[in-house]
Amino acid sequence: MPMALLMVRANASVKVCHRYTRDLGMACSQADVLVAAVGQPEFVQGDWIKEGAVVIDVGINRVEDSSRKRGYRLTGDVHFDTAKDRASLIT
């Protein structure tokens, strides 16, 4: 919520959604700037993202990965591989 308030103070139009928002993909596809803080690994899919949007993924999720020395890897809330081609900028 703090990011939404910062954006409102900068005169942006803000829509706050959660993972149970009806037709979340449609809501995401309308955003020029998408801030993802869902708490679920790779929840936001690339086809939800508007072409040229800026994506800020604040999620940090630990996912088991036996191919890694530690046995896990860190990933965000946005599915990076499918989102990177649609977003103009992505974290």
Coordinates of C-alpha atoms in Angstrom, one line a residue:
M1 CA 0.0 0.0 0.0
P2 CA 2.8 2.5 0.6
M3 CA 3.8 2.4 -3.1
A4 CA 0.2 3.2 -4.1
L5 CA 0.1 6.1 -1.7
L6 CA 3.4 7.5 -3.1
M7 CA 2.0 7.2 -6.6
V8 CA -1.3 9.0 -5.6
R9 CA 0.8 11.8 -4.1
A10 CA 2.5 12.1 -7.5
N11 CA -1.0 12.6 -9.1
A12 CA -1.1 9.1 -10.6
S13 CA -4.3 7.2 -11.1
V14 CA -3.9 4.0 -9.0
K15 CA -5.8 0.8 -8.9
V16 CA -5.1 -1.6 -6.1
C17 CA -5.8 -5.3 -6.7
H18 CA -5.2 -8.6 -4.9
R19 CA -4.9 -12.1 -6.1
Y20 CA -8.6 -12.7 -5.7
T21 CA -9.6 -9.6 -7.8
R22 CA -12.0 -10.7 -10.5
D23 CA -10.3 -10.8 -13.9
L24 CA -6.9 -9.8 -12.5
G25 CA -5.2 -10.3 -15.8
M26 CA -7.4 -7.7 -17.4
A27 CA -6.7 -5.3 -14.6
C28 CA -3.0 -5.8 -15.0
S29 CA -3.1 -5.4 -18.7
Q30 CA -4.4 -1.8 -18.3
A31 CA -1.5 -0.7 -16.2
D32 CA 1.3 1.5 -17.5
V33 CA 3.2 0.8 -14.3
L34 CA 2.6 -2.6 -12.6
V35 CA 3.9 -3.1 -9.1
A36 CA 3.7 -6.8 -8.1
A37 CA 3.7 -7.7 -4.4
V38 CA 1.6 -10.8 -4.3
G39 CA 3.7 -13.2 -2.2
Q40 CA 3.4 -16.1 -4.7
P41 CA 6.2 -17.1 -7.0
E42 CA 5.7 -16.2 -10.7
F43 CA 2.0 -15.4 -10.1
V44 CA 1.8 -12.5 -12.6
Q45 CA 2.0 -13.9 -16.2
G46 CA 3.6 -12.2 -19.1
D47 CA 0.4 -12.1 -21.2
W48 CA -1.2 -10.0 -18.4
I49 CA 1.3 -7.2 -19.0
K50 CA 0.5 -4.3 -21.3
E51 CA 3.0 -4.0 -24.1
G52 CA 5.6 -1.4 -23.1
A53 CA 4.6 -1.3 -19.4
V54 CA 7.1 -0.8 -16.6
V55 CA 7.0 -3.8 -14.2
I56 CA 8.3 -3.5 -10.6
D57 CA 8.5 -6.9 -9.0
V58 CA 9.0 -6.6 -5.3
G59 CA 8.4 -10.2 -4.6
I60 CA 11.1 -12.4 -3.1
N61 CA 10.2 -16.1 -3.0
R62 CA 12.2 -19.1 -2.2
V63 CA 11.5 -22.0 -4.6
E64 CA 13.0 -25.5 -4.3
D65 CA 15.5 -26.2 -7.1
S66 CA 17.6 -29.3 -6.8
S67 CA 19.9 -28.2 -9.6
R68 CA 21.2 -25.4 -7.4
K69 CA 23.9 -25.9 -4.8
R70 CA 21.7 -24.5 -2.1
G71 CA 18.7 -26.6 -3.2
Y72 CA 16.6 -23.5 -3.9
R73 CA 16.5 -20.3 -6.0
L74 CA 14.9 -16.9 -5.4
T75 CA 12.2 -15.7 -7.8
G76 CA 9.8 -12.8 -7.9
D77 CA 6.0 -12.6 -8.1
V78 CA 6.2 -11.9 -11.9
H79 CA 7.0 -14.7 -14.3
F80 CA 10.1 -13.0 -15.6
D81 CA 10.7 -15.1 -18.8
T82 CA 7.3 -14.4 -20.2
A83 CA 7.1 -10.8 -19.0
K84 CA 10.5 -9.5 -20.2
D85 CA 9.5 -9.4 -23.8
R86 CA 6.4 -7.3 -23.2
A87 CA 7.7 -4.9 -20.5
S88 CA 9.8 -1.9 -21.5
L89 CA 11.5 -2.1 -18.1
I90 CA 11.4 -4.9 -15.5
T91 CA 13.0 -5.5 -12.2

